[in-house]
Amino acid sequence: MLMGQRSGCQEKSKKLELALSETMKAEAKIQNNEEEAEELKAKDQRLASVFGVADLKNGAIGLYNVGQSCCLNSLLQVFFMNIHFTGILRRITVPPCAMQKRRNVPYQMLLLLEKMQCGKQKAVSPIDLACCLSAYRVKLFVQHDAAQLFLNLWNLVKKQMKKPELVEELSNLYTICVQEHLACQKCSLETKRNSNMLTLPLPVLDSNSRALRTLEKCLQYFFHPEELTDHNMCFCEQCGRKTPFLQSMKLVHLPQTLTIHLKRFCFEESAYIHKLSHYLPFPQDLDFNAVLTENQCQADDSEKPPVQDGLSEQQTYCLAHVTSPRRRKSIPGSFPCSGVCCRAKAAWQYELFAVIAHSGSTSCGHYCAYIRSLTECKWYCFNDSEVCQVSWDDVKCTYGHSNLHWGETAYLLIYMKKHPQ
């Protein structure tokens, strides 16, 4: 009888040990699953904080048109595909109450970005952000100008960011600094003034209304010195009267993300807005030092590359940047360019990141965006809710055509500064 009881106790003890072992295994499995889930979640968060919309596992996401919002949609896609901008956007201060959240543009942009990255649908609606913008006179069901809407949207984002360091980063990311130089032609008086701008507004016609045929020609025309005479004369304090002046512009600082505005919409004498659709090619790679003169590219000290140790003052030139063979021979100590040899030159080399194109007329038009993924190096066309991969030849179709006034024409060009090797 006692042995039977003892045997029953041993069997019961083994069952308890087995049950406990299975429970511990189950708990360990649950813990491992939780750790894996947390690790995957952390990985997704790291990815989301670094990459742009088209670089996540869900692919490129479109935006539904919610009341002639094609212009807004195109600009938003350019913002969201810029990993430098989204890196700033993800560090904003979240507004404390619901009312402030509804009226805060950066926060609504962040919510839309999260919706695009976390959803599984091919397109999402930007209606909450559009309603937020309508409180700041950015209306729905209105034909917007992309350059003006870009300025309004950027200013709202900058104004509503609470952290000073983020405001500074946003300014450094987009702001262009130029120096306006005025010289009196009657005396030696000279004045200089620095000013900031968000876009380079390049005319596509010269002073005689002739078409400028390349982007490089537009840049050279914009920075070419202009004589201010007749009714354009300025008052000279030294002369005490209005005199002819020579006005010139110089580049002082170029940002990481450079936006060029091709002024294809012009006013005629009848106040009618006319669209200029002539052929105007733009390069994938743009080097300002090769397009403009040394006097037009006077970078501030923060953008000048360091001078190599052991170089004399005469060795601030290099063979790569001296185009004349006779001039090359006359410079003692000239040598092949190593990338940091030119004292006065900044590393102003850019590659095309996005094109916002306009089709149709000034009164009845449509915008779409061509954007190059920064990690995949592939081009995408964002046409409201439709997104597809395209080739460089497709992007070149936005060069324009003088006989196709309703055709697709590049309006905003967004270049990204090349990283030094």
Coordinates of C-alpha atoms in Angstrom, one line a residue:
M1 CA 0.0 0.0 0.0
L2 CA 2.8 2.4 0.9
M3 CA 4.7 1.5 -2.2
G4 CA 1.7 2.2 -4.3
Q5 CA 1.3 5.6 -2.7
R6 CA 5.0 6.3 -3.3
S7 CA 4.8 5.2 -6.9
G8 CA 1.7 7.5 -7.4
C9 CA 3.6 10.5 -5.9
Q10 CA 6.6 9.9 -8.2
E11 CA 4.4 9.7 -11.2
K12 CA 2.6 12.9 -10.2
S13 CA 5.9 14.6 -9.6
K14 CA 7.1 13.6 -13.1
K15 CA 3.9 15.0 -14.6
L16 CA 4.4 18.3 -12.7
E17 CA 8.0 18.5 -13.9
L18 CA 6.9 17.8 -17.5
A19 CA 4.1 20.4 -17.3
L20 CA 6.5 23.0 -15.8
S21 CA 9.0 22.3 -18.5
E22 CA 6.4 22.7 -21.3
T23 CA 5.2 26.0 -19.6
M24 CA 8.8 27.3 -19.5
K25 CA 9.3 26.4 -23.1
A26 CA 6.1 28.2 -24.1
E27 CA 7.0 31.2 -22.1
A28 CA 10.5 31.3 -23.7
K29 CA 8.9 31.0 -27.1
I30 CA 6.5 33.8 -26.4
Q31 CA 9.5 35.9 -25.1
N32 CA 11.5 35.1 -28.2
N33 CA 8.6 36.1 -30.4
E34 CA 8.1 39.3 -28.5
E35 CA 11.9 40.1 -28.8
E36 CA 11.8 39.3 -32.5
A37 CA 8.7 41.5 -32.9
E38 CA 10.4 44.4 -31.0
E39 CA 13.5 43.9 -33.1
L40 CA 11.5 44.0 -36.4
K41 CA 9.5 47.0 -35.1
A42 CA 12.8 48.8 -34.2
K43 CA 14.2 47.9 -37.7
D44 CA 11.1 49.3 -39.4
Q45 CA 11.4 52.5 -37.3
R46 CA 15.1 52.8 -38.3
L47 CA 14.1 52.4 -42.0
A48 CA 11.3 54.8 -41.8
S49 CA 13.5 57.4 -40.2
V50 CA 16.1 57.2 -43.0
F51 CA 14.5 56.3 -46.3
G52 CA 12.0 58.1 -48.4
V53 CA 8.5 56.9 -49.5
A54 CA 9.6 55.0 -52.6
D55 CA 12.4 53.2 -50.7
L56 CA 10.2 51.3 -48.2
K57 CA 8.8 47.8 -48.7
N58 CA 5.4 49.1 -49.8
G59 CA 6.9 51.0 -52.8
A60 CA 6.0 54.4 -54.1
I61 CA 2.6 55.6 -52.8
G62 CA 0.3 58.0 -54.7
L63 CA -1.9 60.8 -53.4
Y64 CA -5.6 61.1 -54.4
N65 CA -6.7 64.4 -56.0
V66 CA -9.0 66.1 -53.5
G67 CA -10.1 69.2 -55.3
Q68 CA -7.6 70.3 -58.0
S69 CA -4.8 69.3 -55.6
C70 CA -2.4 68.0 -58.3
C71 CA 0.0 70.9 -57.6
L72 CA 0.0 70.3 -53.8
N73 CA 0.4 66.5 -54.4
S74 CA 3.4 67.0 -56.6
L75 CA 5.2 69.3 -54.1
L76 CA 4.4 66.9 -51.2
Q77 CA 5.9 63.9 -53.1
V78 CA 9.1 65.9 -53.7
F79 CA 9.3 66.8 -50.0
F80 CA 8.6 63.2 -48.9
M81 CA 11.1 61.7 -51.3
N82 CA 13.8 63.9 -49.9
I83 CA 15.3 61.9 -47.0
H84 CA 17.0 65.1 -45.7
F85 CA 13.6 66.8 -45.3
T86 CA 11.9 63.8 -43.8
G87 CA 14.8 63.5 -41.3
I88 CA 13.9 67.0 -40.1
L89 CA 10.2 66.4 -40.2
R90 CA 10.4 63.3 -37.9
R91 CA 12.0 65.4 -35.1
I92 CA 9.3 68.1 -34.8
T93 CA 7.6 68.8 -31.5
V94 CA 4.1 67.2 -31.4
P95 CA 1.4 69.9 -30.6
P96 CA -0.2 69.2 -27.2
C97 CA -3.9 69.5 -28.0
A98 CA -6.2 68.3 -30.8
M99 CA -7.0 71.8 -32.1
Q100 CA -3.3 72.6 -32.5
K101 CA -2.6 69.3 -34.2
R102 CA -5.3 70.0 -36.8
R103 CA -3.8 73.4 -37.6
N104 CA -0.1 72.5 -37.5
V105 CA 1.2 72.0 -41.0
P106 CA 4.4 70.1 -40.1
Y107 CA 2.5 67.7 -37.9
Q108 CA -0.1 67.1 -40.6
M109 CA 2.6 66.4 -43.1
L110 CA 4.2 63.9 -40.7
L111 CA 0.9 62.1 -40.2
L112 CA 0.4 61.9 -44.0
L113 CA 4.0 60.6 -44.4
E114 CA 3.3 57.9 -41.8
K115 CA 0.0 57.0 -43.5
M116 CA 1.8 56.6 -46.9
Q117 CA 4.6 54.5 -45.4
C118 CA 2.5 52.2 -43.2
G119 CA -0.5 51.7 -45.4
K120 CA -0.9 48.9 -48.0
Q121 CA -3.0 50.8 -50.5
K122 CA -1.6 52.2 -53.7
A123 CA -2.7 55.8 -52.8
V124 CA -3.8 57.7 -49.7
S125 CA -5.9 60.9 -49.3
P126 CA -4.2 64.2 -48.2
I127 CA -7.6 65.7 -47.2
D128 CA -6.6 66.4 -43.6
L129 CA -3.5 68.3 -44.6
A130 CA -5.4 70.1 -47.3
C131 CA -8.0 71.2 -44.8
C132 CA -5.2 72.3 -42.5
L133 CA -3.7 74.4 -45.3
S134 CA -7.1 76.0 -46.1
A135 CA -7.0 77.7 -42.7
Y136 CA -3.9 79.5 -44.0
R137 CA -5.5 80.7 -47.3
V138 CA -4.2 77.7 -49.4
K139 CA -7.5 77.0 -51.0
L140 CA -8.9 73.8 -52.5
F141 CA -10.5 73.8 -56.0
V142 CA -8.1 76.5 -57.1
Q143 CA -5.4 76.4 -59.8
H144 CA -2.1 77.0 -57.9
D145 CA 1.2 78.1 -59.2
A146 CA 3.8 75.5 -58.1
A147 CA 6.6 78.1 -57.4
Q148 CA 4.2 80.2 -55.2
L149 CA 2.7 77.2 -53.4
F150 CA 6.2 75.8 -52.7
L151 CA 7.1 79.2 -51.1
N152 CA 3.9 79.3 -49.0
L153 CA 4.2 75.7 -47.9
W154 CA 7.8 76.0 -47.0
N155 CA 7.2 79.2 -45.0
L156 CA 4.4 77.6 -43.1
V157 CA 6.5 74.6 -42.2
K158 CA 9.4 76.8 -41.1
K159 CA 7.2 79.1 -39.1
Q160 CA 5.4 76.3 -37.2
M161 CA 8.5 74.4 -36.2
K162 CA 9.2 75.0 -32.6
K163 CA 12.8 73.8 -32.3
P164 CA 15.4 76.4 -33.4
E165 CA 17.8 73.8 -34.5
L166 CA 15.3 72.3 -36.9
V167 CA 14.5 75.7 -38.3
E168 CA 18.2 76.2 -38.9
E169 CA 18.5 72.8 -40.6
L170 CA 15.5 73.5 -42.8
S171 CA 17.0 76.8 -43.9
N172 CA 20.4 75.3 -44.6
L173 CA 18.7 72.6 -46.6
Y174 CA 16.8 74.9 -49.0
T175 CA 18.0 78.5 -48.8
I176 CA 20.1 80.2 -51.5
C177 CA 22.3 83.2 -50.7
V178 CA 23.2 85.7 -53.4
Q179 CA 25.0 89.0 -53.2
E180 CA 23.7 92.0 -55.2
H181 CA 26.4 94.3 -56.3
L182 CA 25.7 97.9 -57.4
A183 CA 28.5 100.2 -58.9
C184 CA 27.9 103.8 -59.9
Q185 CA 29.3 104.4 -63.4
K186 CA 30.0 108.1 -62.6
C187 CA 32.1 107.6 -59.5
S188 CA 33.7 104.8 -57.4
L189 CA 30.7 104.2 -55.1
E190 CA 29.9 100.5 -54.6
T191 CA 27.3 98.8 -52.5
K192 CA 26.9 95.2 -51.7
R193 CA 23.9 93.5 -50.2
N194 CA 23.3 89.8 -49.3
S195 CA 19.8 88.3 -49.7
N196 CA 18.3 84.9 -49.3
M197 CA 15.9 83.2 -51.7
L198 CA 14.1 79.8 -51.8
T199 CA 14.4 79.4 -55.6
L200 CA 16.5 80.6 -58.4
P201 CA 14.0 82.3 -60.7
L202 CA 15.5 81.9 -64.1
P203 CA 14.1 83.8 -67.1
V204 CA 13.7 81.6 -70.3
L205 CA 13.7 84.7 -72.6
D206 CA 16.4 87.4 -72.9
S207 CA 15.8 91.1 -73.0
N208 CA 14.9 91.0 -76.7
S209 CA 12.3 88.2 -76.1
R210 CA 14.5 85.6 -77.7
A211 CA 14.3 82.1 -76.3
L212 CA 17.3 80.9 -74.2
R213 CA 18.0 77.4 -75.4
T214 CA 19.6 75.6 -72.5
L215 CA 19.5 75.8 -68.7
E216 CA 23.1 76.8 -68.7
K217 CA 22.3 79.8 -70.9
C218 CA 19.5 80.8 -68.5
L219 CA 21.9 80.7 -65.5
Q220 CA 24.5 82.8 -67.4
Y221 CA 21.8 85.3 -68.4
F222 CA 20.5 85.6 -64.9
F223 CA 24.0 86.4 -63.4
H224 CA 25.1 88.5 -66.3
P225 CA 25.8 92.2 -65.2
E226 CA 23.1 94.6 -66.3
E227 CA 23.4 98.3 -66.9
L228 CA 20.7 100.4 -65.2
T229 CA 20.2 103.5 -67.4
D230 CA 17.4 105.9 -68.3
H231 CA 14.4 105.4 -66.1
N232 CA 16.2 102.5 -64.3
M233 CA 19.0 104.8 -62.9
C234 CA 19.6 104.7 -59.2
F235 CA 20.3 107.6 -56.8
C236 CA 24.0 107.9 -55.9
E237 CA 24.7 109.4 -52.5
Q238 CA 28.3 110.4 -53.6
C239 CA 27.1 112.1 -56.8
G240 CA 24.0 113.5 -55.2
R241 CA 21.8 112.5 -58.1
K242 CA 20.5 109.6 -60.2
T243 CA 23.2 108.0 -62.2
P244 CA 23.7 104.9 -64.4
F245 CA 24.7 101.9 -62.3
L246 CA 26.0 98.4 -63.1
Q247 CA 24.1 95.7 -61.3
S248 CA 25.5 92.2 -60.9
M249 CA 24.6 89.1 -58.9
K250 CA 27.0 86.6 -57.3
L251 CA 26.4 83.3 -55.7
V252 CA 27.5 83.1 -52.1
H253 CA 25.9 80.0 -50.8
L254 CA 24.1 77.0 -52.4
P255 CA 22.1 74.6 -50.3
Q256 CA 21.9 70.8 -50.3
T257 CA 18.6 70.9 -52.1
L258 CA 18.6 73.5 -54.9
T259 CA 15.3 74.5 -56.5
I260 CA 15.3 76.3 -59.9
H261 CA 12.2 78.0 -61.1
L262 CA 11.9 78.2 -64.9
K263 CA 9.8 81.3 -65.5
R264 CA 7.6 79.8 -68.3
F265 CA 4.6 81.9 -67.4
C266 CA 4.9 85.6 -68.5
F267 CA 2.6 88.6 -68.5
E268 CA 1.9 90.3 -71.8
E269 CA 0.9 94.0 -72.2
S270 CA -2.8 92.9 -72.1
A271 CA -2.3 91.4 -68.7
Y272 CA -2.8 88.0 -70.3
I273 CA -0.6 85.2 -68.8
H274 CA 1.2 83.4 -71.6
K275 CA 2.9 80.0 -71.3
L276 CA 6.3 79.6 -72.9
S277 CA 6.7 76.1 -74.1
H278 CA 9.8 76.2 -76.2
Y279 CA 12.4 73.4 -76.1
L280 CA 14.8 73.9 -73.1
P281 CA 17.0 71.0 -72.1
F282 CA 18.5 70.6 -68.6
P283 CA 21.3 68.3 -67.6
Q284 CA 21.3 65.5 -65.1
D285 CA 24.7 66.8 -63.7
L286 CA 25.2 70.5 -63.1
D287 CA 28.5 72.1 -62.1
F288 CA 28.1 75.8 -61.3
N289 CA 31.9 76.4 -61.5
A290 CA 31.8 75.2 -65.1
V291 CA 28.7 77.3 -66.1
L292 CA 29.5 80.7 -64.3
T293 CA 32.6 82.8 -64.1
E294 CA 34.8 83.0 -61.0
N295 CA 33.4 86.5 -60.2
Q296 CA 29.9 85.1 -60.3
C297 CA 30.7 82.1 -58.0
Q298 CA 32.2 83.7 -54.8
A299 CA 31.5 81.2 -52.1
D300 CA 31.6 82.2 -48.5
D301 CA 34.4 80.7 -46.3
S302 CA 32.2 77.8 -45.1
E303 CA 31.9 76.3 -48.6
K304 CA 35.4 76.7 -49.8
P305 CA 37.5 73.5 -49.7
P306 CA 40.6 73.5 -47.6
V307 CA 43.9 74.3 -49.3
Q308 CA 46.3 71.4 -49.4
D309 CA 49.3 71.5 -47.1
G310 CA 52.5 72.7 -48.7
L311 CA 50.9 74.6 -51.6
S312 CA 52.1 78.1 -52.4
E313 CA 49.9 81.0 -53.5
Q314 CA 50.8 80.3 -57.1
Q315 CA 49.5 76.8 -56.8
T316 CA 45.9 77.7 -56.2
Y317 CA 45.2 76.9 -59.9
C318 CA 45.0 73.5 -61.5
L319 CA 45.1 72.2 -65.0
A320 CA 41.5 70.9 -64.8
H321 CA 40.1 74.4 -64.3
V322 CA 42.3 76.4 -66.7
T323 CA 40.7 76.0 -70.1
S324 CA 43.2 77.9 -72.3
P325 CA 46.4 75.9 -73.3
R326 CA 48.4 79.2 -73.4
R327 CA 47.1 80.1 -69.9
R328 CA 48.1 76.6 -68.6
K329 CA 51.7 77.1 -69.7
S330 CA 51.9 80.5 -68.1
I331 CA 50.9 79.3 -64.6
P332 CA 53.9 78.1 -62.7
G333 CA 53.3 75.1 -60.5
S334 CA 50.0 74.1 -62.1
F335 CA 49.1 70.5 -61.7
P336 CA 46.2 68.0 -62.3
C337 CA 43.2 68.6 -60.1
S338 CA 42.9 66.5 -57.0
G339 CA 39.5 67.8 -56.0
V340 CA 40.5 70.3 -53.3
C341 CA 43.2 72.4 -55.0
C342 CA 41.2 75.5 -56.0
R343 CA 41.1 78.0 -53.2
A344 CA 38.1 80.1 -54.3
K345 CA 35.9 77.3 -55.7
A346 CA 33.2 75.6 -53.8
A347 CA 32.0 72.1 -54.3
W348 CA 28.9 73.2 -56.2
Q349 CA 28.3 70.1 -58.2
Y350 CA 24.7 68.9 -58.4
E351 CA 22.6 66.0 -59.8
L352 CA 19.0 66.2 -60.8
F353 CA 16.6 64.9 -58.1
A354 CA 13.1 65.9 -59.3
V355 CA 11.2 67.8 -62.0
I356 CA 7.7 69.3 -61.4
A357 CA 6.1 69.5 -64.8
H358 CA 3.1 71.4 -66.0
S359 CA 0.8 70.4 -68.9
G360 CA -2.1 72.3 -70.3
S361 CA -2.8 76.0 -70.4
T362 CA -2.4 78.7 -67.7
S363 CA -6.1 78.6 -66.9
C364 CA -6.6 74.9 -67.2
G365 CA -3.5 72.9 -66.4
H366 CA -2.2 69.9 -64.5
Y367 CA 1.0 69.1 -62.5
C368 CA 2.9 65.9 -62.0
A369 CA 6.3 65.1 -60.5
Y370 CA 9.2 63.1 -61.8
I371 CA 11.5 62.1 -58.8
R372 CA 14.6 60.0 -58.6
S373 CA 14.8 57.7 -55.6
L374 CA 17.9 58.6 -53.6
T375 CA 18.6 54.9 -52.7
E376 CA 17.4 53.0 -55.7
C377 CA 18.6 55.7 -58.3
K378 CA 15.4 55.0 -60.3
W379 CA 13.0 57.6 -61.7
Y380 CA 9.3 57.6 -60.8
C381 CA 6.4 59.6 -62.1
F382 CA 4.0 60.7 -59.4
N383 CA 0.7 61.7 -61.1
D384 CA -1.7 62.1 -58.3
S385 CA -2.8 58.5 -57.3
E386 CA -0.9 56.9 -60.2
V387 CA 2.8 56.1 -59.6
C388 CA 5.0 54.3 -62.1
Q389 CA 8.7 53.8 -62.8
V390 CA 10.0 55.7 -65.8
S391 CA 13.2 56.2 -67.7
W392 CA 15.4 59.3 -68.2
D393 CA 14.0 59.5 -71.7
D394 CA 10.5 60.0 -70.2
V395 CA 11.9 62.8 -68.0
K396 CA 13.4 64.4 -71.1
C397 CA 9.9 64.7 -72.6
T398 CA 9.5 67.7 -70.2
Y399 CA 12.0 69.8 -72.1
G400 CA 9.1 71.3 -74.0
H401 CA 8.1 72.0 -77.6
S402 CA 7.2 75.3 -79.2
N403 CA 4.3 73.7 -81.2
L404 CA 2.9 71.8 -78.2
H405 CA 1.6 74.5 -75.9
W406 CA -0.6 72.0 -74.0
G407 CA 2.3 69.6 -73.7
E408 CA 4.2 68.7 -70.6
T409 CA 6.9 71.2 -69.7
A410 CA 9.4 71.4 -66.8
Y411 CA 8.5 74.2 -64.4
L412 CA 10.5 73.5 -61.2
L413 CA 13.9 71.7 -61.3
I414 CA 15.2 70.3 -58.0
Y415 CA 18.9 69.5 -57.8
M416 CA 20.7 67.7 -55.0
K417 CA 24.3 68.5 -54.1
K418 CA 26.7 65.7 -54.8
H419 CA 28.4 64.3 -51.8
P420 CA 32.2 64.7 -51.9
Q421 CA 34.1 61.4 -52.6

